[in-house]
Short mmCIF file of C-alpha atoms and ligand atoms in Angstrom, two decimals:
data_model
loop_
_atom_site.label_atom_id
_atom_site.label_comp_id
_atom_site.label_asym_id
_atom_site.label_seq_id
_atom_site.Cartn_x
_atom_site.Cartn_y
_atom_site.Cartn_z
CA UNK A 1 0.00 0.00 0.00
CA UNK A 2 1.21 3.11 -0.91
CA UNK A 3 2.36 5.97 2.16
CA UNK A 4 0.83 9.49 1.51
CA UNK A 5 2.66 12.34 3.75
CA UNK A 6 0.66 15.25 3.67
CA UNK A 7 3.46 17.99 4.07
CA UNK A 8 3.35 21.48 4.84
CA UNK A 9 6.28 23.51 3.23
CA UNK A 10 6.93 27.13 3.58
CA UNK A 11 9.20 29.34 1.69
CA UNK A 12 11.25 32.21 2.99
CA UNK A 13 13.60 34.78 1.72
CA UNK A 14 14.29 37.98 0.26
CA UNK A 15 11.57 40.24 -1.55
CA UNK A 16 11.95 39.39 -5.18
CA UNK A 17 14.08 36.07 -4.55
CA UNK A 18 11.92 34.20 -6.63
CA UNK A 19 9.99 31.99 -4.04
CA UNK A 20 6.39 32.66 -6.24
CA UNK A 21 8.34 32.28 -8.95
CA UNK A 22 9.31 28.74 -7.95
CA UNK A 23 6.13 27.73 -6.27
CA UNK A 24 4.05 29.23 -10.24
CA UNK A 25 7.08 26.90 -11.87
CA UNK A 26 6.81 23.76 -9.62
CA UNK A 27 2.41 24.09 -9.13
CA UNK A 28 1.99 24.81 -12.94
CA UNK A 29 4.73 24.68 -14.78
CA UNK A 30 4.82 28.57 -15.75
CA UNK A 31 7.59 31.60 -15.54
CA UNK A 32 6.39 35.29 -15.70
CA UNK A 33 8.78 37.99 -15.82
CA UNK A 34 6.98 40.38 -13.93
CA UNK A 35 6.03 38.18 -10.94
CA UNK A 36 3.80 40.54 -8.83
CA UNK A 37 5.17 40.91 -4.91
CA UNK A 38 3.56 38.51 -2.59
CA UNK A 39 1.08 40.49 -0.32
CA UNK A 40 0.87 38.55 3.32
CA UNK A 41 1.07 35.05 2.12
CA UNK A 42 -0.26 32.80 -0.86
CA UNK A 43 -1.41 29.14 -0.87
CA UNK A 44 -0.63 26.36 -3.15
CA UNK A 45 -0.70 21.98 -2.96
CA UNK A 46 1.05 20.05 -5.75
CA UNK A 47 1.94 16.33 -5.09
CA UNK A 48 4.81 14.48 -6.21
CA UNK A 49 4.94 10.28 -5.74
CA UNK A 50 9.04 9.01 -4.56
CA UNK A 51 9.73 5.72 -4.37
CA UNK A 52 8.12 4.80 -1.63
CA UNK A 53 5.58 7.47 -0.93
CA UNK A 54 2.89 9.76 -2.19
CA UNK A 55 3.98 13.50 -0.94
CA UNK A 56 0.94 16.34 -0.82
CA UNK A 57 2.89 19.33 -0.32
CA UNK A 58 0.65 22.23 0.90
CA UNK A 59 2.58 24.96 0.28
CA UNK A 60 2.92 28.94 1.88
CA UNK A 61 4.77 30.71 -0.33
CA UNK A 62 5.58 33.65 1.76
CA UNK A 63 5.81 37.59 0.73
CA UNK A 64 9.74 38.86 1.70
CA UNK A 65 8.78 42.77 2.10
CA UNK A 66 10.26 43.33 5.58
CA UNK A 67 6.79 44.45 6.83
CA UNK A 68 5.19 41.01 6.51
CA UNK A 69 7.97 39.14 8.73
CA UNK A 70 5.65 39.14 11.59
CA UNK A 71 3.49 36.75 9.92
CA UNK A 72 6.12 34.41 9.08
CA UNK A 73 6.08 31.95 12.16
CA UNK A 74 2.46 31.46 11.30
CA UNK A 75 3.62 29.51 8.37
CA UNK A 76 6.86 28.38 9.54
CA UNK A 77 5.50 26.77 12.90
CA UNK A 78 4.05 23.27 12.00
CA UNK A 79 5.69 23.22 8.79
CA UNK A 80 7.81 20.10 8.10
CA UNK A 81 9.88 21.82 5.52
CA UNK A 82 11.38 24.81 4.28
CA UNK A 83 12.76 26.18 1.23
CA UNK A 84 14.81 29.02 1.86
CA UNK A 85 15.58 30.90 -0.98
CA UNK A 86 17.89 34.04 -2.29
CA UNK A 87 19.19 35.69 -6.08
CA UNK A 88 22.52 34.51 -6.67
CA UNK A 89 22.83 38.18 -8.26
CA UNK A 90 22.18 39.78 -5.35
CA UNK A 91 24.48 39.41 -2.11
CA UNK A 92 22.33 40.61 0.27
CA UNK A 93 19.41 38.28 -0.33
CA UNK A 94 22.28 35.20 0.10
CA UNK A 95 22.53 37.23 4.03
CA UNK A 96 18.83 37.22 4.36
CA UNK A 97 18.62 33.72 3.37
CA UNK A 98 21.40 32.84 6.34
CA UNK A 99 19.03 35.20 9.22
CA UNK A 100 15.94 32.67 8.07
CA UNK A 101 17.90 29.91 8.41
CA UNK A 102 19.01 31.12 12.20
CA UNK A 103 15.32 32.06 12.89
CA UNK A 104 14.31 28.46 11.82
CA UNK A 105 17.13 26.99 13.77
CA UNK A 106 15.96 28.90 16.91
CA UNK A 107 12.59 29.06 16.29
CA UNK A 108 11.32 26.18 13.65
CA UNK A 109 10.41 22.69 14.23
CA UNK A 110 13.60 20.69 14.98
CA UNK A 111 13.30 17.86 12.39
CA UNK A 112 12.35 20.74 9.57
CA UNK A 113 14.14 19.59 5.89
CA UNK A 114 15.58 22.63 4.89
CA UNK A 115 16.86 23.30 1.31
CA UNK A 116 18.50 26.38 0.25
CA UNK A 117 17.56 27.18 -3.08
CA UNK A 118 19.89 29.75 -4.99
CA UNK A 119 17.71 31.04 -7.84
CA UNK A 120 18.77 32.59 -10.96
CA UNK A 121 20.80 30.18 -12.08
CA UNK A 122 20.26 31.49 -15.89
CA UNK A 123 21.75 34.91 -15.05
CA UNK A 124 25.28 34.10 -14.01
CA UNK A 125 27.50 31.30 -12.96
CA UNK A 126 29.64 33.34 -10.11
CA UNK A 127 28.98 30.76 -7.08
CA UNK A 128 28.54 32.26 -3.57
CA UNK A 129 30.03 30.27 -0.29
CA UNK A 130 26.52 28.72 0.17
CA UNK A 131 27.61 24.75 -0.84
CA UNK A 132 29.69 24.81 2.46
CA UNK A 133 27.82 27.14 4.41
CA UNK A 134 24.40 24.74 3.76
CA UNK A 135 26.84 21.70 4.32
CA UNK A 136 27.50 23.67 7.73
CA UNK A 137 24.21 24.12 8.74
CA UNK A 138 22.22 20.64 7.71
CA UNK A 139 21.04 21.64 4.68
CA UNK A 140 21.26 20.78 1.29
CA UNK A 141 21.95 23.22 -1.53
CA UNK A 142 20.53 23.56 -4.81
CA UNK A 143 20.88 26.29 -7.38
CA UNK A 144 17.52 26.67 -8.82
CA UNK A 145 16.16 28.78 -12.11
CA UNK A 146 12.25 29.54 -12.09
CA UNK A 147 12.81 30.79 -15.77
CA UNK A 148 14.54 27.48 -17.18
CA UNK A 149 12.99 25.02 -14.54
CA UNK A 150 16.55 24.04 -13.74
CA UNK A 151 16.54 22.17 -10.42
CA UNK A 152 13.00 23.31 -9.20
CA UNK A 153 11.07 19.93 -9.77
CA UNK A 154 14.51 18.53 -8.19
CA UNK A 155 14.58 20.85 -5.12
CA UNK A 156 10.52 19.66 -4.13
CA UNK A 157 11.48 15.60 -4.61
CA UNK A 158 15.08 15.77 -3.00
CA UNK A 159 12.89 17.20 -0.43
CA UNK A 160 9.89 14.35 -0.61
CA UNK A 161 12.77 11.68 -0.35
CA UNK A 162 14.30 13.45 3.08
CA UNK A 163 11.14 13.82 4.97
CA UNK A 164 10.28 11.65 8.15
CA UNK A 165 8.69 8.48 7.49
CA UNK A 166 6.18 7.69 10.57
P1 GTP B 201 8.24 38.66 -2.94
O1 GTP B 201 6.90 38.05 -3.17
O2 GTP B 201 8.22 40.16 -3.10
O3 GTP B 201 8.85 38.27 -1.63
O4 GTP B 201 9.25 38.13 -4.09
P2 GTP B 201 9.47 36.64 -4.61
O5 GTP B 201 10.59 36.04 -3.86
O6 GTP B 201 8.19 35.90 -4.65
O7 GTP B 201 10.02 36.87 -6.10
P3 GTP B 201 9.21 36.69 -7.47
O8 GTP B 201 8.91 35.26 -7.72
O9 GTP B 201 8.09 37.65 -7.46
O10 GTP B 201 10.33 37.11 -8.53
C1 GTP B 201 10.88 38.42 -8.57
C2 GTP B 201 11.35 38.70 -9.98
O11 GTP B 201 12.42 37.83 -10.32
C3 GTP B 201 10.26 38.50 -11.05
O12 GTP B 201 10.36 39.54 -11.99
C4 GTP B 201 10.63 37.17 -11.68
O13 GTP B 201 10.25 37.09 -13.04
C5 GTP B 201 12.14 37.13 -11.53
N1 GTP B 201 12.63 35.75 -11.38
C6 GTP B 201 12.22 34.83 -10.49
N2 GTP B 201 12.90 33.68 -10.64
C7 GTP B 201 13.76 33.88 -11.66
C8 GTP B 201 14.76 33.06 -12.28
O14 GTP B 201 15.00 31.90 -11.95
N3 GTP B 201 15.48 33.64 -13.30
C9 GTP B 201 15.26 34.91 -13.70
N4 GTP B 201 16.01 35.38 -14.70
N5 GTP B 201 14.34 35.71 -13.13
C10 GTP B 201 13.60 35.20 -12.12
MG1 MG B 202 6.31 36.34 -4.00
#
């Protein structure tokens, strides 16, 4: 008989990262180039099947304007995964992408899977630090492209594979 693991997954970074830009290209398969800013929060479910399991992930694609991270531990807390994600154009997302991953350490659920997803992948090949710092920090690391769909499908069922089994 086949497992189902209904899993709620957030994702978390800088404003104009890419996160609904991952979740459109994962959920149905689309890319727009002028992805509209994430007000609050937005709500998606796409399942993938792994080996051994059916995986629903319900999925909180959060909005990274600094005003909305009040709201964020309503989607982190109870989720069983995260996606943390930055531009690999832009430094300063790659530092907002390391204060989420603190805040989940301190604040998330202990057994979270947490990927770290550096998107844009089709703009550049300069690499960032983030292969050894995700080593360091028990995640795994994944550069991702929204536009080509490099590594996105990849990022969700690397994650589907990692998750508990009860
Ligand atoms: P907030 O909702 O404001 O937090 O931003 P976000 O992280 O959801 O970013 P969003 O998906 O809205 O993408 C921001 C911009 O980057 C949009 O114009 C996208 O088209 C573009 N973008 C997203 N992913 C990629 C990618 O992989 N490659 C390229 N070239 N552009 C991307
Ligand atoms: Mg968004």
């Amino acid at each position: 008989e086949m497992l189902i693991l209904v899993t709620r997954i957030v994702l978390l970074g800088d404003v104009g990262a890419g996160k609904s830009s991952l979740v459109l290209r994962f959920v149905k398969g689309q890319f727009v180039e002028f992805q509209e800013s994430t007000i609050g929060a937005a709500f998606f479910s796409q399942t993938v099947a792994v080996d051994d399991a059916t995986v629903k992930f319900e999925i909180w694609d959060t909005a990274g304007q600094e005003r909305y991270h009040s709201l964020a531990p309503m989607y982190y807390r109870g989720a069983a995964a995260a996606i943390i994600v930055y531009d690999i154009t832009n430094l300063a997302s790659f530092d907002r992408a390391k204060k989420w991953v603190k805040e989940l350490q301190a604040q998330g659920n202990p057994n979270m899977v947490m990927a770290l997803a550096g998107n844009k992948s089709d703009m550049l090949d300069g690499r960032t630090d983030a292969q050894t710092y995700a080593q360091e920090n028990g995640l795994f690391f994944l550069e991702t492209s929204a536009k080509t769909a490099i590594n996105v499908n990849e990022a969700f069922h690397e994650i589907a594979k990692r998750l508990p089994r009860l």
